[in-house]
PDB file of C-alpha atoms in Angstrom:
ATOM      1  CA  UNK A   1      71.209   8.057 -18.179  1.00 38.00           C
ATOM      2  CA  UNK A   2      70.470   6.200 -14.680  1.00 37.00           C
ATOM      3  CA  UNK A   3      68.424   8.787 -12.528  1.00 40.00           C
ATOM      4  CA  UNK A   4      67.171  10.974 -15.079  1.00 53.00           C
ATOM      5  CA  UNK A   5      63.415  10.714 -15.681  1.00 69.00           C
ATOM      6  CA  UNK A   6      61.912  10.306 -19.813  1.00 86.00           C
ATOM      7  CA  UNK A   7      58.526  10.040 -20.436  1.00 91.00           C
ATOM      8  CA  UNK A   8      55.250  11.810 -20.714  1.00 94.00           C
ATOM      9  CA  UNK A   9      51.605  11.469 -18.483  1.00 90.00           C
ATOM     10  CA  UNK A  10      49.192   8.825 -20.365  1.00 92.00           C
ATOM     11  CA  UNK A  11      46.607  11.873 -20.212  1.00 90.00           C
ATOM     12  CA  UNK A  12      48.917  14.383 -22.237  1.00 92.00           C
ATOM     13  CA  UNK A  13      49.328  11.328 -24.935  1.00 95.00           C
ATOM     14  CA  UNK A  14      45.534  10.540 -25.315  1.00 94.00           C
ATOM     15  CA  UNK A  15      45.153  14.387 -25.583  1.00 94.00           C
ATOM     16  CA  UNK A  16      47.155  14.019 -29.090  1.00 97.00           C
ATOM     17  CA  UNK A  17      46.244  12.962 -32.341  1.00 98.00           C
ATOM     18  CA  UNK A  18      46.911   9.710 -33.508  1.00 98.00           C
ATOM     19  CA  UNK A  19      50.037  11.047 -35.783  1.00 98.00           C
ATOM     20  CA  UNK A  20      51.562  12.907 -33.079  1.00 98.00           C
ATOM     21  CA  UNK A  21      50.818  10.489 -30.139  1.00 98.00           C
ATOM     22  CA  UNK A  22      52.453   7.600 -32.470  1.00 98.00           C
ATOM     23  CA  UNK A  23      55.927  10.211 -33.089  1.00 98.00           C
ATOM     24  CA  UNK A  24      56.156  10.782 -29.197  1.00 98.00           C
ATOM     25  CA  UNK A  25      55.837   7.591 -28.402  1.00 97.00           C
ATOM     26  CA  UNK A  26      58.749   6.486 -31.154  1.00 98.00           C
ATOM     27  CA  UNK A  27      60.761   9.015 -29.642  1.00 98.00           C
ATOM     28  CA  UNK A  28      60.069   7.562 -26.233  1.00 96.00           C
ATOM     29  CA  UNK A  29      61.503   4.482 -26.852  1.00 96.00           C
ATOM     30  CA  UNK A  30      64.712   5.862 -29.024  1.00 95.00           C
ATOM     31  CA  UNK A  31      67.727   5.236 -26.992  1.00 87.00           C
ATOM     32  CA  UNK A  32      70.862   6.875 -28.324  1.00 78.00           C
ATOM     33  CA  UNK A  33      74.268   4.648 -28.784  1.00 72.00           C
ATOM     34  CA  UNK A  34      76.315   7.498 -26.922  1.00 56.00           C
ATOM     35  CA  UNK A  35      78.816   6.162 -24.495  1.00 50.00           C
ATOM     36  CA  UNK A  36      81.273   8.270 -22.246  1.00 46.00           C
ATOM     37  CA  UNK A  37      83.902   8.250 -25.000  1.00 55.00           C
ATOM     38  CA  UNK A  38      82.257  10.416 -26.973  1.00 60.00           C
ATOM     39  CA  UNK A  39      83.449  13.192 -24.198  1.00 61.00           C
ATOM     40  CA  UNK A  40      86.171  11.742 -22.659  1.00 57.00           C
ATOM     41  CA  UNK A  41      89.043  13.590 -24.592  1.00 68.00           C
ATOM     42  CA  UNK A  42      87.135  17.310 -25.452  1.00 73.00           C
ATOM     43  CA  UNK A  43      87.906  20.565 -23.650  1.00 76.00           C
ATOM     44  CA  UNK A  44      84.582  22.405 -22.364  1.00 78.00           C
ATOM     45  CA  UNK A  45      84.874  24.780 -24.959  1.00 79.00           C
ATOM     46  CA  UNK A  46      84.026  21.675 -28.051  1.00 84.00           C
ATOM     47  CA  UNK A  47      80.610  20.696 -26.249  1.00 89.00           C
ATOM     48  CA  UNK A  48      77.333  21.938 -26.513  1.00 91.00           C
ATOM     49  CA  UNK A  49      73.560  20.756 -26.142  1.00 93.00           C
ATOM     50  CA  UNK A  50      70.455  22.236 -27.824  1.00 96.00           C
ATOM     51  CA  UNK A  51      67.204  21.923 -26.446  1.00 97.00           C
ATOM     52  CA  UNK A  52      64.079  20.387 -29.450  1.00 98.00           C
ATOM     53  CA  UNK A  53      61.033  21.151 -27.636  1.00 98.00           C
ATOM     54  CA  UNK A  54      58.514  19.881 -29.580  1.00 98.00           C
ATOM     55  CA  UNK A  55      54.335  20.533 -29.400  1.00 98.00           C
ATOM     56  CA  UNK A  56      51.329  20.030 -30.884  1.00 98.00           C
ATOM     57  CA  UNK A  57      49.707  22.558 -33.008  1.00 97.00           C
ATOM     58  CA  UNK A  58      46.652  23.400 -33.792  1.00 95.00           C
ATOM     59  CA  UNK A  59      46.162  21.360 -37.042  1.00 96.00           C
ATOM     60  CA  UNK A  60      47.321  18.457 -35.044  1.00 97.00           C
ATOM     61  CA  UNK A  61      50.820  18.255 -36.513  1.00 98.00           C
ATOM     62  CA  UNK A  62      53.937  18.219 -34.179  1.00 98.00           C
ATOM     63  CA  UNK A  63      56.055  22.032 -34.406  1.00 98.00           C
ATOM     64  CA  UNK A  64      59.764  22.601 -33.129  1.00 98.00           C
ATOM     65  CA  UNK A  65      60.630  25.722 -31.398  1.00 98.00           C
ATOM     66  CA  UNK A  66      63.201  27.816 -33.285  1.00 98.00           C
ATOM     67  CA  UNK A  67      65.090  31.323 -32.996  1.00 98.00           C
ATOM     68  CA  UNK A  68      66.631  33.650 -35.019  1.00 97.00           C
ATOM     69  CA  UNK A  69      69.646  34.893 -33.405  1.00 96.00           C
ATOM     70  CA  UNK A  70      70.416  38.449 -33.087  1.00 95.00           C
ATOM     71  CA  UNK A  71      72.741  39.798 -35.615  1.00 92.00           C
ATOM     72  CA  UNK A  72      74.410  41.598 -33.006  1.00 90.00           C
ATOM     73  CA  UNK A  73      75.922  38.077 -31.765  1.00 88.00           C
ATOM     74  CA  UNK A  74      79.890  37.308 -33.127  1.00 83.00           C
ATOM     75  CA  UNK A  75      78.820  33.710 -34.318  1.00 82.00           C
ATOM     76  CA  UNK A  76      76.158  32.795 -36.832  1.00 86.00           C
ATOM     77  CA  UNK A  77      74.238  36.241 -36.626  1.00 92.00           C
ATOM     78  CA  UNK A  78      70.860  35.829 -38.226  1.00 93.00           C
ATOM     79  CA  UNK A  79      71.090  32.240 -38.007  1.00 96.00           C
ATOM     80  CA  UNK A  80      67.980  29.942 -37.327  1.00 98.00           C
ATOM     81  CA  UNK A  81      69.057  27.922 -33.964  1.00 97.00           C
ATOM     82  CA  UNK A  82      67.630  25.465 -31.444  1.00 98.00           C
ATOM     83  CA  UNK A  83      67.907  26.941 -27.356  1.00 97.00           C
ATOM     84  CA  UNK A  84      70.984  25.208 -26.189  1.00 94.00           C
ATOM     85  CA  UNK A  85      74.702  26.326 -27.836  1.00 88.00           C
ATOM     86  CA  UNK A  86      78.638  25.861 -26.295  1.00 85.00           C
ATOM     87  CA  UNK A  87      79.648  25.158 -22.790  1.00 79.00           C
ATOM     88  CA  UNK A  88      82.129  27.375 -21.006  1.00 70.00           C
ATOM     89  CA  UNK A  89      83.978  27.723 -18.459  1.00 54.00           C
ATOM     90  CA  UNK A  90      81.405  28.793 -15.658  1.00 54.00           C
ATOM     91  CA  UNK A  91      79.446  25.504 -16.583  1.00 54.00           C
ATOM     92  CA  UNK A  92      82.660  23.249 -15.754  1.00 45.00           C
ATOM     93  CA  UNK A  93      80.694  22.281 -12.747  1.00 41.00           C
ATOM     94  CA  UNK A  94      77.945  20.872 -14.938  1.00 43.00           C
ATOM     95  CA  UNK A  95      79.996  18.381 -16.353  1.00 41.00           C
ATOM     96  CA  UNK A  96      81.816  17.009 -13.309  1.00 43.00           C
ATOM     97  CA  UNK A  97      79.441  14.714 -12.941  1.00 43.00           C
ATOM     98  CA  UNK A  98      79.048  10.726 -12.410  1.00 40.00           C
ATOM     99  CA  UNK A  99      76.979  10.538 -14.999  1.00 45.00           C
ATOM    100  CA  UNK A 100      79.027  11.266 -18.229  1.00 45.00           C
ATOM    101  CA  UNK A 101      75.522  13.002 -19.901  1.00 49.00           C
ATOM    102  CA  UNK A 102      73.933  15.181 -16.940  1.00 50.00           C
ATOM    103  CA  UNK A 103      75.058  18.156 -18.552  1.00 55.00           C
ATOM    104  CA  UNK A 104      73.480  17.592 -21.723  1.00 60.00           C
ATOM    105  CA  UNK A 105      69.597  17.218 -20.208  1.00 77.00           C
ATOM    106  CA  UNK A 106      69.916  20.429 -17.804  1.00 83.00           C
ATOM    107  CA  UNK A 107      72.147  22.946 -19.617  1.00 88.00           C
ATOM    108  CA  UNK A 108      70.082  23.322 -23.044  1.00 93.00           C
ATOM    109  CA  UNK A 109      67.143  23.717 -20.525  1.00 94.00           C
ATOM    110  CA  UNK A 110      68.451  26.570 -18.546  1.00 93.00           C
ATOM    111  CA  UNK A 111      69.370  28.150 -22.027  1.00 95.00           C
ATOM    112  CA  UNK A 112      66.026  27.996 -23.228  1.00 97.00           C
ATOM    113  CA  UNK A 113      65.384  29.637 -20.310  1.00 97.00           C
ATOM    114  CA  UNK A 114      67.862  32.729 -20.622  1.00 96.00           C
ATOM    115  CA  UNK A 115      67.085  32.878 -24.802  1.00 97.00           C
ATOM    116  CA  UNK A 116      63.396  32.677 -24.389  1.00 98.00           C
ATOM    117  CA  UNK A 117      61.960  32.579 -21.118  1.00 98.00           C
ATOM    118  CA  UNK A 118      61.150  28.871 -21.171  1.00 98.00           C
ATOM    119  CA  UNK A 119      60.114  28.043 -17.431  1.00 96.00           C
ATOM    120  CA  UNK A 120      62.584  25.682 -15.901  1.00 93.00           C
ATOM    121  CA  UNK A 121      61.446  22.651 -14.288  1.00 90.00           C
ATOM    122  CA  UNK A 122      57.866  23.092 -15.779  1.00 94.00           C
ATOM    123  CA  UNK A 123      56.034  20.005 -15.295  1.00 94.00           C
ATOM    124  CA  UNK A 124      54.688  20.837 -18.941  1.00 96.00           C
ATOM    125  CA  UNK A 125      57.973  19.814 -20.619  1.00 96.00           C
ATOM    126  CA  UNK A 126      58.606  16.338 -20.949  1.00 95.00           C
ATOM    127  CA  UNK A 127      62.137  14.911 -21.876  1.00 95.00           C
ATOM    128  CA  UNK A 128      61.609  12.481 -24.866  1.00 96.00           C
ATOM    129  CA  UNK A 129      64.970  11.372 -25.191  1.00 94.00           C
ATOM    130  CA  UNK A 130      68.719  12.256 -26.597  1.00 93.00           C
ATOM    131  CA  UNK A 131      70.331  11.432 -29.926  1.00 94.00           C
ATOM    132  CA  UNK A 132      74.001  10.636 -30.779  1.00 92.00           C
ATOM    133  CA  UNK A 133      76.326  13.808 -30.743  1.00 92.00           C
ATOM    134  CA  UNK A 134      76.192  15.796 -33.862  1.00 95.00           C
ATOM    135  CA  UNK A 135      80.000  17.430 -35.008  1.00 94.00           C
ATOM    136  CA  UNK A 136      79.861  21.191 -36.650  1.00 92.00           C
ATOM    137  CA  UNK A 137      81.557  22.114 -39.089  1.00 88.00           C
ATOM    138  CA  UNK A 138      84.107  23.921 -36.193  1.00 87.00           C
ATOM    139  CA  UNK A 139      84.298  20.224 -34.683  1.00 90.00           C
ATOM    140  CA  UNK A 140      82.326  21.042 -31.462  1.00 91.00           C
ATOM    141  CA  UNK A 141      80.087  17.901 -30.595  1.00 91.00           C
ATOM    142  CA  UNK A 142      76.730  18.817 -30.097  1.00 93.00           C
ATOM    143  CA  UNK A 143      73.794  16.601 -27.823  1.00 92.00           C
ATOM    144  CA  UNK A 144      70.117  17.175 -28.908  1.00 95.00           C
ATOM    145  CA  UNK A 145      67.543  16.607 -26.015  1.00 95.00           C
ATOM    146  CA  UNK A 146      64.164  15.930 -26.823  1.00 97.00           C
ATOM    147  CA  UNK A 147      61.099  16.995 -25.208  1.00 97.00           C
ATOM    148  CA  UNK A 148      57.528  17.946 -25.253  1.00 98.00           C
ATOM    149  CA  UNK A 149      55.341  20.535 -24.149  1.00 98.00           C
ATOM    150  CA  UNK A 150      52.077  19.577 -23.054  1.00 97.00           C
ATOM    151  CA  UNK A 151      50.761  23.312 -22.442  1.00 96.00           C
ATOM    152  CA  UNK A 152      50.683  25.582 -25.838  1.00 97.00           C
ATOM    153  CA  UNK A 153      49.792  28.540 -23.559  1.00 97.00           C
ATOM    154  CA  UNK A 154      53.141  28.516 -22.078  1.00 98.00           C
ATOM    155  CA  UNK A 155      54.392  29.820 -25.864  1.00 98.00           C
ATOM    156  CA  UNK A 156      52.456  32.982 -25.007  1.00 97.00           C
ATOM    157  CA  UNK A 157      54.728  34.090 -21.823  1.00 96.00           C
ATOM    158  CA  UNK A 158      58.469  33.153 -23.836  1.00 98.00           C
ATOM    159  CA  UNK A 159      60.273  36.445 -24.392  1.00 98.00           C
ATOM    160  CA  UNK A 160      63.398  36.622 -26.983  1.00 97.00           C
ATOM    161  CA  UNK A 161      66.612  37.653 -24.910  1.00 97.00           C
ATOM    162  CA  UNK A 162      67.551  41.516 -25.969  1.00 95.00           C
ATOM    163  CA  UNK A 163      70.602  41.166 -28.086  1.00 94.00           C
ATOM    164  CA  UNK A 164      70.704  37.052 -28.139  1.00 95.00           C
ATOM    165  CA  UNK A 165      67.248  36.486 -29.823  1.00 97.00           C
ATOM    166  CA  UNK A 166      65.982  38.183 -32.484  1.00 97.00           C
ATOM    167  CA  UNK A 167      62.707  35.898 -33.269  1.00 97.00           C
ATOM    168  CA  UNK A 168      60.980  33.073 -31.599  1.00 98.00           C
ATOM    169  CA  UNK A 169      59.180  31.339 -33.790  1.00 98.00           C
ATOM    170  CA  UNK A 170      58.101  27.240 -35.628  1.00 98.00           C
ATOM    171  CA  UNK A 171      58.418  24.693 -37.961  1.00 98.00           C
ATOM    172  CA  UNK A 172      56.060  21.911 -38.677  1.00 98.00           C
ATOM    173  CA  UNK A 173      58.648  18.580 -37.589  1.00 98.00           C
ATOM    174  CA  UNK A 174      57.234  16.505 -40.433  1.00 98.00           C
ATOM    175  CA  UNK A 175      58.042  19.188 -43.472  1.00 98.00           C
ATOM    176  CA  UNK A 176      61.558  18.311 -42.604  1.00 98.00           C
ATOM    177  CA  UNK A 177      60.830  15.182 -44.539  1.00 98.00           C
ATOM    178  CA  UNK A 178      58.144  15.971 -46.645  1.00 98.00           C
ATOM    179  CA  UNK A 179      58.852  19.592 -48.712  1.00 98.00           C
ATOM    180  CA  UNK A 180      55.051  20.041 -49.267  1.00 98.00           C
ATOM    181  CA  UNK A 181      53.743  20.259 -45.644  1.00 98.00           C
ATOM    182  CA  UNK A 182      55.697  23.746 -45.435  1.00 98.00           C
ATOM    183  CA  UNK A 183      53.292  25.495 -48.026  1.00 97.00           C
ATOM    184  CA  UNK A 184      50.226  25.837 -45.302  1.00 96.00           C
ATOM    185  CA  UNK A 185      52.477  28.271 -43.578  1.00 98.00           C
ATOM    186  CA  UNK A 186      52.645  31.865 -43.743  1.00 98.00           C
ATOM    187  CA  UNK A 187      56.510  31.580 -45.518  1.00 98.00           C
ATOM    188  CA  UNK A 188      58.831  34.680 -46.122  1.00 98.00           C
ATOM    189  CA  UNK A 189      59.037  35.928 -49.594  1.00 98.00           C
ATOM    190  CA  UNK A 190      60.607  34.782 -52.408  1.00 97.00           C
ATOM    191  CA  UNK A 191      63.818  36.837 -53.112  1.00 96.00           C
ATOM    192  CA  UNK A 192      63.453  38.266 -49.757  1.00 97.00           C
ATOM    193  CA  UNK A 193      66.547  38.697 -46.988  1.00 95.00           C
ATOM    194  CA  UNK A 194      65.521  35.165 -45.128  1.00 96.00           C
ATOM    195  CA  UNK A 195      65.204  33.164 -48.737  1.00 98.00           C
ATOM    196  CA  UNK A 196      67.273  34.975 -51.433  1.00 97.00           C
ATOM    197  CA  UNK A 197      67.111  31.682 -53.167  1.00 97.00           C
ATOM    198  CA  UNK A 198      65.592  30.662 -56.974  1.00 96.00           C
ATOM    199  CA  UNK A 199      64.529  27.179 -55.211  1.00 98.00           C
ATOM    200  CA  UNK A 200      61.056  27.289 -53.726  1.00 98.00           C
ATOM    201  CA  UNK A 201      61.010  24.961 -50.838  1.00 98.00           C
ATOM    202  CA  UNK A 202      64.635  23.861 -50.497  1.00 98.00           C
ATOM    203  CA  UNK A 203      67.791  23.486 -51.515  1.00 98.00           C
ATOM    204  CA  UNK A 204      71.396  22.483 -50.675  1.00 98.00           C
ATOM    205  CA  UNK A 205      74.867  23.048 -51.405  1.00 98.00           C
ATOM    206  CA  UNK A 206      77.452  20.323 -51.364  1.00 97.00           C
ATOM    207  CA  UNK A 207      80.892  20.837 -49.865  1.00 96.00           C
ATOM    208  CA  UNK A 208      83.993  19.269 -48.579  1.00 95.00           C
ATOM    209  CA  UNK A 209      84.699  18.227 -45.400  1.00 94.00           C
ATOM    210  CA  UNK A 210      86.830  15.924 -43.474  1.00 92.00           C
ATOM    211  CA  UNK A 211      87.772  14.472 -46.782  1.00 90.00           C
ATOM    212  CA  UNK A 212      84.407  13.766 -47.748  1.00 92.00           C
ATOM    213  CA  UNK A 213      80.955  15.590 -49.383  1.00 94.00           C
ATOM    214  CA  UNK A 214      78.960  16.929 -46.774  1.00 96.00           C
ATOM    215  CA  UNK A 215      75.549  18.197 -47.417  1.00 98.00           C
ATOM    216  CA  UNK A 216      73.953  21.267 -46.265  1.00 98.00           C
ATOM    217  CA  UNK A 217      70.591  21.917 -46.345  1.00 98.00           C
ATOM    218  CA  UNK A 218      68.362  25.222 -46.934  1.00 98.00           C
ATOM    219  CA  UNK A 219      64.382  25.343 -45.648  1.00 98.00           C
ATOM    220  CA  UNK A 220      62.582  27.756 -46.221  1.00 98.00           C
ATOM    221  CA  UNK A 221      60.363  28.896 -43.452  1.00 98.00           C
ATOM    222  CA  UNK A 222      58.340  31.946 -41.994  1.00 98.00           C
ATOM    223  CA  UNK A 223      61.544  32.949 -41.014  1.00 98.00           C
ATOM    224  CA  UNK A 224      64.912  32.877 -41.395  1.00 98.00           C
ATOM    225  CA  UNK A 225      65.779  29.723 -43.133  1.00 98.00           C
ATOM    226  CA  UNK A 226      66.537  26.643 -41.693  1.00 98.00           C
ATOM    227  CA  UNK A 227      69.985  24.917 -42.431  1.00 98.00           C
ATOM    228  CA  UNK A 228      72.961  23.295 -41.583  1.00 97.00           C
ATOM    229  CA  UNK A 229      73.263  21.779 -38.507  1.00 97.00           C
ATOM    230  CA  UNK A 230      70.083  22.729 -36.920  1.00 98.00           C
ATOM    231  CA  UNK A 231      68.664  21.198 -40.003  1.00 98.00           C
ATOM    232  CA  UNK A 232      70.121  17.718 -39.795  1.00 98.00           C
ATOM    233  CA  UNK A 233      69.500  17.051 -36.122  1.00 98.00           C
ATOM    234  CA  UNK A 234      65.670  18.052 -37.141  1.00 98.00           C
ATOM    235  CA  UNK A 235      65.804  15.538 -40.039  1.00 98.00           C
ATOM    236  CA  UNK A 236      66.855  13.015 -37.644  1.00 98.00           C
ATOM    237  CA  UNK A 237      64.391  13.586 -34.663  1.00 98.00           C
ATOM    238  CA  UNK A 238      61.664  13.193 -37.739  1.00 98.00           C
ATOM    239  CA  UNK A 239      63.155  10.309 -39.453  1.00 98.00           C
ATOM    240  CA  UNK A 240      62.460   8.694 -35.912  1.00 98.00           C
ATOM    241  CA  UNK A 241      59.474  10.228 -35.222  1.00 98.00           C
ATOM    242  CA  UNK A 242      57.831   9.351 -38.764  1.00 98.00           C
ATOM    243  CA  UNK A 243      59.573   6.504 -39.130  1.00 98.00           C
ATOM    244  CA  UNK A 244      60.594   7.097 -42.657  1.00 98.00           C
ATOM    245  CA  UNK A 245      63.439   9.007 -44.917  1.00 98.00           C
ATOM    246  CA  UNK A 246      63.027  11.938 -46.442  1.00 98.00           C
ATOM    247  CA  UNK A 247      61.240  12.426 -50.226  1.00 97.00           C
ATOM    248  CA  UNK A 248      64.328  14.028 -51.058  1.00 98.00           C
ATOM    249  CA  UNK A 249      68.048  13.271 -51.257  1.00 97.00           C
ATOM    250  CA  UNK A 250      69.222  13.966 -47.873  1.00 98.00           C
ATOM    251  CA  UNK A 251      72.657  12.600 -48.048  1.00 97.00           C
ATOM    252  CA  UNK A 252      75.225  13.423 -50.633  1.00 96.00           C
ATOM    253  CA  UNK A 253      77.642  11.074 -52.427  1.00 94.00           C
ATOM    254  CA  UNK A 254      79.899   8.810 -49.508  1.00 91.00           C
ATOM    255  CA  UNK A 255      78.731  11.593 -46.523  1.00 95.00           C
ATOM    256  CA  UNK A 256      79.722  10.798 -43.175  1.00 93.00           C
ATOM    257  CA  UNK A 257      76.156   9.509 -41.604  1.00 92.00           C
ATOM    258  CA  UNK A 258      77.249   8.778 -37.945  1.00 90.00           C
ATOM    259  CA  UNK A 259      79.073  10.406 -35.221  1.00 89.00           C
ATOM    260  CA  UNK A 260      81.050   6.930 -34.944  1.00 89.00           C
ATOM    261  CA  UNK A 261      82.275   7.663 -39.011  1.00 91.00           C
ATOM    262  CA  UNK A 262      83.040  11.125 -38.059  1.00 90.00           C
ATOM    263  CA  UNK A 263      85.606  10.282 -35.053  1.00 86.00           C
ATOM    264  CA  UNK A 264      86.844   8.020 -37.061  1.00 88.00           C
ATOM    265  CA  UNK A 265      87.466  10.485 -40.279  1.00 87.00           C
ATOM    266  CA  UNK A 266      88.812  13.444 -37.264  1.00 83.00           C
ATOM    267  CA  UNK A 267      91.394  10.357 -36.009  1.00 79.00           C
ATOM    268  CA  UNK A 268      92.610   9.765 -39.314  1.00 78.00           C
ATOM    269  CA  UNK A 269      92.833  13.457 -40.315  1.00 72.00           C
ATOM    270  CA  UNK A 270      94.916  14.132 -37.495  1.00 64.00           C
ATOM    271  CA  UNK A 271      97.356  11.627 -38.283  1.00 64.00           C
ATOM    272  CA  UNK A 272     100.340  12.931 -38.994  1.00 63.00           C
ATOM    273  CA  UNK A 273     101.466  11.615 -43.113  1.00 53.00           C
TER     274      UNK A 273
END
């Protein structure tokens, strides 16, 4: 990551509380395991980044920006996302780089600012750190940057991109760990369209995948839910941020846990038998 800048001002840090200064500063020092081989043999069209911007709300808790994508979009309409998504062809230039990983700290940033208006180059948002690529179930290998926003009232100028974006909205970081936190927000009904589910909270649905059980997750929140992938990169930034697992099962019986076990499982599926 030589030349590319993490960190946060020592005045937006004392400005937190203690919980949320302590989670910054754990994602801070996080350094991902990624090396170049992680990209080496994909096409464009299997990467993608996604942009957690993190901030600090007004009960002192850190929130994750979210969206709701427009259900006029051909993939995952009315799906809860992160800014960021797949590269194409026009951002070919983006990855020819001598760094193996510039693409994946500028390109979810200049999403956020086509899905929502997020100001590019704001010296508000702070880049925390990455994590290890994430796989979909459609094998594309997915970067999450971290960062922070120092400035809440930048929220108040995003806009959600006609016919990309249906909703902007949040999700306290920490009630991806601990069900409970979630019932001090405003949630969508019971039964409704966003959380047609008997479960209250939570729930999840195990499946197979790449020979093994993977486990996909269901939150509810004040809007649509959030699951699947979106979902496990979020339990991950808090597991690192809180320092702690989850209250609940997070990982179903012999699940693929790292993007190192998942290569590994693609290799050996595509061995011919």
């Amino acid at each position: 990551m030589t030349g590319h800048v993490f960190g946060i001002s020592d005045s937006a840090l004392t400005s937190l509380s203690t919980s949320s200064r302590v989670a910054i500063q754990r994602l801070l020092a996080h350094s991902s395991s990624e090396s170049s081989n992680a990209y080496a043999d994909l096409p464009i069209s299997k990467l993608a980044a996604v942009l957690v911007l993190l901030y600090e709300g007004a009960g002192g808790e850190l929130r994750v920006l979210l969206t709701t994508r427009s259900k006029e979009l051909r993939s995952h309409p009315g799906q809860t996302a992160l800014p960021g998504g797949k590269m194409d062809k026009t951002d070919a230039g983006v990855v020819e780089s001598s760094e193996p990983f510039f693409f994946s700290l500028s390109f979810p940033m200049e999403e956020a600012n086509e899905e929502v208006a997020l100001p590019l180059y704001s010296p508000h948002v702070h880049t925390l750190c990455t994590l290890d690529p994430f796989v979909s179930r459609y094998m594309v290998v997915v970067t999450p940057v971290v960062a922070f926003l120092d400035d809440l009232s930048v929220l108040e100028e995003l806009r959600a991109a006609p016919g990309e974006v249906a909703h902007i909205f949040d999700h306290p970081l920490e009630a991806l760990l601990d069900l409970e936190l979630v019932r001090k927000e405003e949630l969508v009904l019971l039964g409704s369209e966003h959380w047609p589910y008997e479960e209250e909270l939570h729930n999840f649905t195990d499946a197979l995948w790449l020979g093994c059980i993977y486990r996909l997750h269901r939150f509810r929140s004040t809007a649509s839910p959030v699951k699947g992938l979106t979902a496990d990169i979020l339990m991950e930034i808090a597991k690192i941020a809180y320092a702690r697992d989850a209250a609940f099962e997070r990982w179903g019986p012999s699940q693929l846990k790292s993007f190192d076990e998942i290569q590994q499982a693609i290799s050996a599926c595509s061995q011919p038998h």
